[in-house]
Short mmCIF file of C-alpha atoms in Angstrom, two decimals:
data_model
loop_
_atom_site.label_atom_id
_atom_site.label_comp_id
_atom_site.label_asym_id
_atom_site.label_seq_id
_atom_site.Cartn_x
_atom_site.Cartn_y
_atom_site.Cartn_z
CA MET A 25 -83.97 -44.80 7.07
CA LYS A 26 -87.55 -44.91 7.95
CA THR A 27 -89.59 -47.95 6.57
CA LYS A 28 -91.38 -45.89 3.76
CA LYS A 29 -88.52 -45.02 2.24
CA ILE A 30 -86.78 -49.23 2.40
CA THR A 31 -90.18 -50.09 0.67
CA GLU A 32 -90.11 -47.49 -1.29
CA MET A 33 -86.16 -48.24 -2.29
CA SER A 34 -86.73 -51.96 -2.66
CA LEU A 35 -89.75 -51.38 -5.07
CA LEU A 36 -87.58 -49.49 -7.17
CA LEU A 37 -84.65 -51.65 -6.76
CA ALA A 38 -87.17 -54.88 -8.01
CA VAL A 39 -87.96 -52.69 -11.04
CA SER A 40 -84.88 -51.41 -11.80
CA LEU A 41 -83.83 -55.14 -12.01
CA VAL A 42 -86.48 -56.04 -14.28
CA LEU A 43 -85.11 -52.79 -16.44
CA SER A 44 -82.05 -54.57 -16.50
CA TYR A 45 -83.40 -57.93 -17.65
CA LEU A 46 -85.38 -56.49 -20.15
CA GLU A 47 -82.31 -54.46 -21.98
CA THR A 48 -80.22 -58.15 -22.12
CA LEU A 49 -83.75 -59.00 -25.11
CA LEU A 50 -82.55 -55.68 -26.46
CA PRO A 51 -80.15 -57.37 -29.02
CA VAL A 52 -79.10 -53.55 -30.73
CA PHE A 53 -76.87 -52.61 -27.76
CA ILE A 54 -75.61 -56.51 -27.35
CA ALA A 55 -73.39 -56.07 -30.95
CA VAL A 56 -71.22 -53.44 -29.73
CA PRO A 57 -69.20 -54.12 -26.36
CA GLY A 58 -69.47 -52.05 -24.17
CA VAL A 59 -72.31 -50.05 -25.70
CA LYS A 60 -75.55 -50.12 -23.29
CA LEU A 61 -79.15 -47.72 -23.21
CA GLY A 62 -78.76 -47.75 -19.42
CA LEU A 63 -82.35 -48.05 -18.54
CA ALA A 64 -81.91 -49.42 -15.16
CA ASN A 65 -80.02 -45.52 -14.57
CA VAL A 66 -83.56 -43.90 -15.11
CA ILE A 67 -84.08 -45.26 -11.44
CA THR A 68 -80.53 -44.39 -9.96
CA MET A 69 -81.65 -40.78 -11.17
CA LEU A 70 -85.15 -41.11 -9.72
CA ILE A 71 -83.53 -41.69 -6.16
CA LEU A 72 -80.49 -38.94 -6.71
CA TYR A 73 -83.09 -36.21 -7.35
CA ARG A 74 -86.15 -37.58 -4.63
CA CYS A 75 -83.57 -38.61 -1.80
CA ASN A 76 -79.83 -37.42 -2.12
CA ALA A 77 -76.73 -38.87 -3.39
CA LYS A 78 -76.03 -40.97 -0.39
CA ASN A 79 -79.60 -43.07 -1.09
CA ALA A 80 -78.22 -43.04 -4.86
CA PHE A 81 -75.11 -44.87 -4.11
CA LEU A 82 -76.70 -47.25 -1.34
CA PHE A 83 -79.12 -48.18 -3.95
CA MET A 84 -76.37 -48.49 -7.30
CA THR A 85 -74.64 -50.85 -4.89
CA LEU A 86 -77.21 -53.11 -4.30
CA ARG A 87 -78.37 -52.95 -7.80
CA VAL A 88 -75.23 -53.83 -9.36
CA VAL A 89 -74.17 -56.92 -6.70
CA MET A 90 -77.94 -58.22 -8.00
CA ALA A 91 -77.78 -57.61 -11.46
CA GLY A 92 -74.46 -59.16 -11.42
CA PHE A 93 -75.31 -62.33 -9.89
CA LEU A 94 -78.60 -62.64 -12.08
CA PHE A 95 -76.96 -61.68 -15.44
CA SER A 96 -74.15 -60.50 -15.97
CA GLY A 97 -71.88 -62.86 -13.34
CA ILE A 98 -68.98 -62.23 -10.67
CA SER A 99 -66.08 -59.87 -13.40
CA GLY A 100 -69.55 -57.79 -14.68
CA ILE A 101 -70.21 -56.32 -10.46
CA ILE A 102 -66.55 -55.13 -10.83
CA TYR A 103 -66.51 -53.02 -14.21
CA SER A 104 -70.63 -52.83 -13.33
CA PHE A 105 -69.09 -51.20 -9.99
CA ALA A 106 -67.18 -48.51 -11.02
CA GLY A 107 -69.19 -47.01 -13.83
CA GLY A 108 -71.53 -46.52 -11.59
CA LEU A 109 -69.72 -45.22 -8.81
CA PHE A 110 -67.89 -43.26 -11.16
CA CYS A 111 -71.44 -42.21 -12.72
CA ILE A 112 -72.98 -41.39 -9.53
CA LEU A 113 -70.72 -39.06 -8.54
CA ILE A 114 -70.56 -37.12 -11.68
CA MET A 115 -74.69 -37.09 -11.64
CA SER A 116 -74.22 -35.42 -8.13
CA LEU A 117 -72.16 -32.96 -9.13
CA THR A 118 -73.80 -31.90 -12.21
CA LYS A 119 -77.13 -32.09 -10.47
CA ARG A 120 -76.19 -29.13 -7.67
CA MET A 121 -75.38 -27.05 -10.81
CA SER A 122 -78.23 -25.03 -12.00
CA CYS A 123 -77.05 -24.58 -16.05
CA PHE A 124 -77.86 -29.01 -16.12
CA SER A 125 -81.33 -30.33 -16.61
CA THR A 126 -81.97 -33.90 -16.05
CA LEU A 127 -80.72 -34.18 -19.61
CA GLY A 128 -77.31 -32.97 -18.84
CA VAL A 129 -77.22 -34.94 -15.58
CA SER A 130 -77.88 -38.11 -17.43
CA MET A 131 -75.53 -37.95 -20.32
CA SER A 132 -72.49 -36.53 -17.92
CA GLY A 133 -73.52 -39.86 -16.06
CA ALA A 134 -73.15 -41.88 -18.91
CA VAL A 135 -69.88 -40.37 -20.32
CA PHE A 136 -68.23 -41.12 -16.92
CA HIS A 137 -69.95 -44.37 -16.29
CA ASN A 138 -67.70 -45.59 -19.42
CA LEU A 139 -64.87 -43.90 -18.28
CA GLY A 140 -65.19 -45.90 -15.13
CA GLN A 141 -65.90 -49.15 -16.65
CA ILE A 142 -63.04 -48.50 -19.43
CA ILE A 143 -60.72 -47.18 -16.59
CA VAL A 144 -61.14 -51.06 -14.85
CA ALA A 145 -60.68 -52.86 -17.90
CA PHE A 146 -57.71 -50.78 -18.46
CA PHE A 147 -56.07 -52.22 -15.13
CA VAL A 148 -57.66 -55.82 -16.06
CA MET A 149 -56.30 -56.70 -19.22
CA GLU A 150 -53.37 -54.47 -18.86
CA ASN A 151 -53.44 -53.16 -22.56
CA ALA A 152 -53.66 -49.71 -22.62
CA HIS A 153 -54.75 -49.74 -26.83
CA ILE A 154 -58.37 -50.18 -25.07
CA LEU A 155 -58.14 -46.63 -23.87
CA TYR A 156 -58.74 -45.85 -27.77
CA TYR A 157 -62.23 -47.84 -27.15
CA PHE A 158 -63.26 -44.60 -25.37
CA PRO A 159 -64.28 -41.92 -27.72
CA VAL A 160 -66.85 -44.76 -29.19
CA LEU A 161 -68.47 -44.88 -25.64
CA CYS A 162 -68.42 -41.66 -25.30
CA LEU A 163 -70.78 -40.89 -28.44
CA SER A 164 -72.95 -43.82 -27.31
CA GLY A 165 -72.53 -42.80 -23.65
CA VAL A 166 -74.17 -38.97 -25.28
CA VAL A 167 -77.28 -40.19 -26.80
CA THR A 168 -78.20 -43.27 -24.63
CA GLY A 169 -77.82 -40.72 -22.13
CA LEU A 170 -80.37 -38.06 -24.23
CA ALA A 171 -82.75 -40.91 -23.89
CA ILE A 172 -82.60 -41.88 -20.47
CA GLY A 173 -82.42 -37.99 -19.29
CA TYR A 174 -85.44 -37.55 -21.25
CA LEU A 175 -87.96 -40.59 -20.16
CA THR A 176 -86.41 -39.71 -16.13
CA LYS A 177 -87.93 -36.04 -16.69
CA LEU A 178 -91.29 -37.11 -17.86
CA ILE A 179 -91.41 -40.63 -15.46
CA LEU A 180 -89.77 -38.21 -12.66
CA LYS A 181 -93.08 -35.83 -12.95
CA LYS A 182 -95.41 -38.74 -12.82
CA TYR A 183 -93.48 -40.00 -10.03
CA CYS A 184 -93.64 -37.04 -7.65
CA LYS A 185 -97.04 -36.79 -8.82
CA ILE A 186 -98.05 -39.84 -7.16
CA LEU A 187 -95.97 -40.03 -4.58
CA PRO A 188 -95.31 -36.62 -3.55
CA LYS A 189 -91.88 -36.11 -1.03
CA ASP A 190 -92.02 -35.71 2.47
CA MET B 26 -83.23 -28.30 -22.94
CA LYS B 27 -80.75 -26.12 -20.55
CA LYS B 28 -77.21 -23.98 -21.13
CA GLY B 29 -75.38 -26.64 -19.82
CA ASP B 30 -77.06 -29.53 -21.61
CA ILE B 31 -75.88 -28.61 -25.03
CA LEU B 32 -72.47 -27.75 -24.09
CA ILE B 33 -71.78 -31.25 -22.52
CA LEU B 34 -73.29 -32.61 -25.44
CA ALA B 35 -71.50 -30.53 -28.54
CA ALA B 36 -67.91 -30.86 -25.78
CA VAL B 37 -68.64 -34.27 -25.99
CA LEU B 38 -69.04 -35.04 -29.70
CA ILE B 39 -66.05 -32.36 -30.77
CA LEU B 40 -64.03 -34.33 -28.32
CA ALA B 41 -65.18 -37.83 -29.89
CA ILE B 42 -65.16 -36.65 -33.48
CA THR B 43 -61.53 -35.02 -33.63
CA PHE B 44 -60.34 -38.12 -31.44
CA PHE B 45 -61.08 -39.84 -34.97
CA LEU B 46 -60.52 -37.64 -37.35
CA VAL B 47 -57.01 -37.64 -35.58
CA THR B 48 -56.07 -41.55 -34.90
CA GLY B 49 -58.22 -42.65 -38.02
CA ARG B 50 -55.45 -42.71 -39.83
CA GLN B 51 -53.38 -44.57 -37.33
CA GLN B 52 -55.38 -47.77 -37.32
CA LEU B 53 -53.35 -50.11 -34.67
CA GLY B 54 -51.67 -52.99 -36.54
CA GLU B 55 -52.02 -56.92 -36.13
CA TYR B 56 -49.50 -57.71 -38.56
CA VAL B 57 -45.92 -57.17 -39.27
CA HIS B 58 -44.14 -57.62 -42.56
CA ILE B 59 -40.10 -58.02 -42.33
CA THR B 60 -38.13 -57.99 -45.14
CA ALA B 61 -34.51 -59.38 -45.11
CA ASN B 62 -32.23 -60.83 -47.39
CA GLY B 63 -34.98 -59.72 -50.44
CA LYS B 64 -37.52 -62.37 -48.79
CA THR B 65 -40.46 -60.99 -46.71
CA THR B 66 -42.14 -62.55 -43.63
CA THR B 67 -45.32 -61.96 -41.98
CA TYR B 68 -45.68 -62.14 -38.01
CA PRO B 69 -48.68 -61.90 -35.97
CA LEU B 70 -48.68 -59.18 -34.27
CA ASN B 71 -50.40 -60.30 -31.02
CA LYS B 72 -47.67 -63.07 -30.11
CA ASN B 73 -44.52 -62.24 -28.40
CA ARG B 74 -41.38 -63.25 -30.50
CA SER B 75 -37.94 -62.66 -31.17
CA VAL B 76 -36.69 -63.38 -34.83
CA LYS B 77 -33.08 -63.08 -36.02
CA PHE B 78 -31.68 -62.29 -39.31
CA LYS B 79 -28.02 -62.83 -40.50
CA ARG B 80 -26.51 -61.11 -43.21
CA GLY B 81 -23.82 -62.45 -44.95
CA LYS B 82 -20.65 -63.00 -42.52
CA ASP B 83 -20.93 -60.45 -39.95
CA GLY B 84 -24.07 -58.72 -40.10
CA GLN B 85 -27.02 -59.65 -37.85
CA ASN B 86 -30.63 -58.11 -36.85
CA THR B 87 -32.73 -58.85 -34.04
CA VAL B 88 -36.25 -58.11 -34.45
CA ILE B 89 -38.58 -58.28 -30.72
CA ILE B 90 -42.70 -58.32 -31.19
CA LYS B 91 -43.78 -57.26 -27.88
CA ASP B 92 -46.93 -56.33 -26.48
CA MET B 93 -48.32 -55.30 -30.19
CA GLU B 94 -45.45 -54.07 -30.97
CA VAL B 95 -42.08 -53.94 -33.05
CA TYR B 96 -38.68 -52.46 -32.31
CA MET B 97 -35.23 -53.41 -33.84
CA GLU B 98 -33.36 -54.89 -30.63
CA SER B 99 -30.43 -55.36 -32.05
CA ALA B 100 -28.40 -54.35 -34.96
CA SER B 101 -25.20 -54.81 -36.75
CA CYS B 102 -24.96 -51.73 -38.52
CA PRO B 103 -22.62 -48.86 -37.70
CA ASP B 104 -25.27 -46.09 -37.46
CA LYS B 105 -27.95 -48.04 -35.39
CA ILE B 106 -31.09 -45.22 -35.96
CA CYS B 107 -32.62 -48.86 -36.85
CA VAL B 108 -32.06 -49.89 -32.61
CA ARG B 109 -33.13 -45.73 -31.77
CA HIS B 110 -36.31 -46.01 -33.85
CA LYS B 111 -39.25 -46.58 -31.75
CA ALA B 112 -41.35 -49.39 -31.19
CA VAL B 113 -44.14 -48.58 -34.09
CA SER B 114 -47.44 -50.52 -33.44
CA LYS B 115 -49.81 -48.69 -35.71
CA ASN B 116 -50.49 -49.37 -39.21
CA GLY B 117 -48.49 -47.84 -41.56
CA GLU B 118 -45.71 -47.62 -39.36
CA SER B 119 -41.97 -48.94 -40.44
CA ILE B 120 -38.19 -48.80 -39.19
CA ILE B 121 -36.21 -49.52 -41.77
CA CYS B 122 -32.23 -50.52 -40.77
CA LEU B 123 -30.89 -49.49 -44.01
CA PRO B 124 -27.06 -50.96 -44.04
CA ASN B 125 -27.96 -54.62 -43.86
CA GLU B 126 -31.51 -54.02 -45.87
CA VAL B 127 -33.81 -54.91 -43.23
CA PHE B 128 -37.12 -53.35 -43.60
CA ILE B 129 -40.27 -53.47 -40.89
CA GLU B 130 -43.41 -52.66 -41.54
CA ILE B 131 -46.73 -52.74 -39.71
CA GLU B 132 -50.20 -53.85 -41.08
CA SER B 133 -53.64 -53.99 -39.53
CA LYS B 134 -55.90 -56.49 -41.35
CA THR B 135 -58.56 -54.41 -41.17
CA GLN B 136 -57.47 -51.91 -43.83
CA LYS B 137 -56.19 -54.13 -45.98
CA GLU B 138 -59.98 -55.03 -45.72
CA THR B 139 -61.81 -51.98 -46.91
CA ASP B 140 -59.28 -51.35 -49.27
CA ASN B 141 -60.41 -54.24 -51.36
#
């Protein structure tokens, strides 16, 4: 990895941690368990679009571990990592398909993020009833995914103007 | 917004709404009312236990509450319909042992609250 890229990635990592913190300040999204805006996903998508899935995965792992220790604790890391893994897998897939814009990529990512988390919850709690919660998370996922996708579209445009791809 | 985006949005919305419509009436239960010998007792589903009911000389039913589900483990009745009945866990579901007059019904508290 080039020095320039390392610098860029660590800068984005710092930004995403701030975004994670900002998100804990939004009381609306704390009210319903599992429902999150996913602001930090803007950065993950930014890296996915500018670099590749491998870099996005590396970034997600670092972000999840750091944000976990800062805000949510060890058990939160397991959930976030599973969600992030699912999210990046589906996003790198949908990104390749020409019929999806950032909106579709973000929505699929959000829904799969929730899917990953609920699968972990299923194994941790050993309770199948938790799966009934998935549709609620799906709905919130498409709504927040839509917002995040649009935000990413705007930011990606400006970001590439300031820092062109090499 | 591209075609695929709309497709995802529509697919998830339709799936979620269908799910709500299908399971909307079948809320998960929280309590079980067991009526035996004309007396009704209510137990919470979140605590595992086994309850025995005696009726007359040799009438007996054993009800098991386990993992938020209720089932009849054994019964002295001849037809054993209640024993073969699948475990119940959703609001409104019931198991009835007619010969021994044992009636098990699931109720969710949330349902009751909306009724009031």
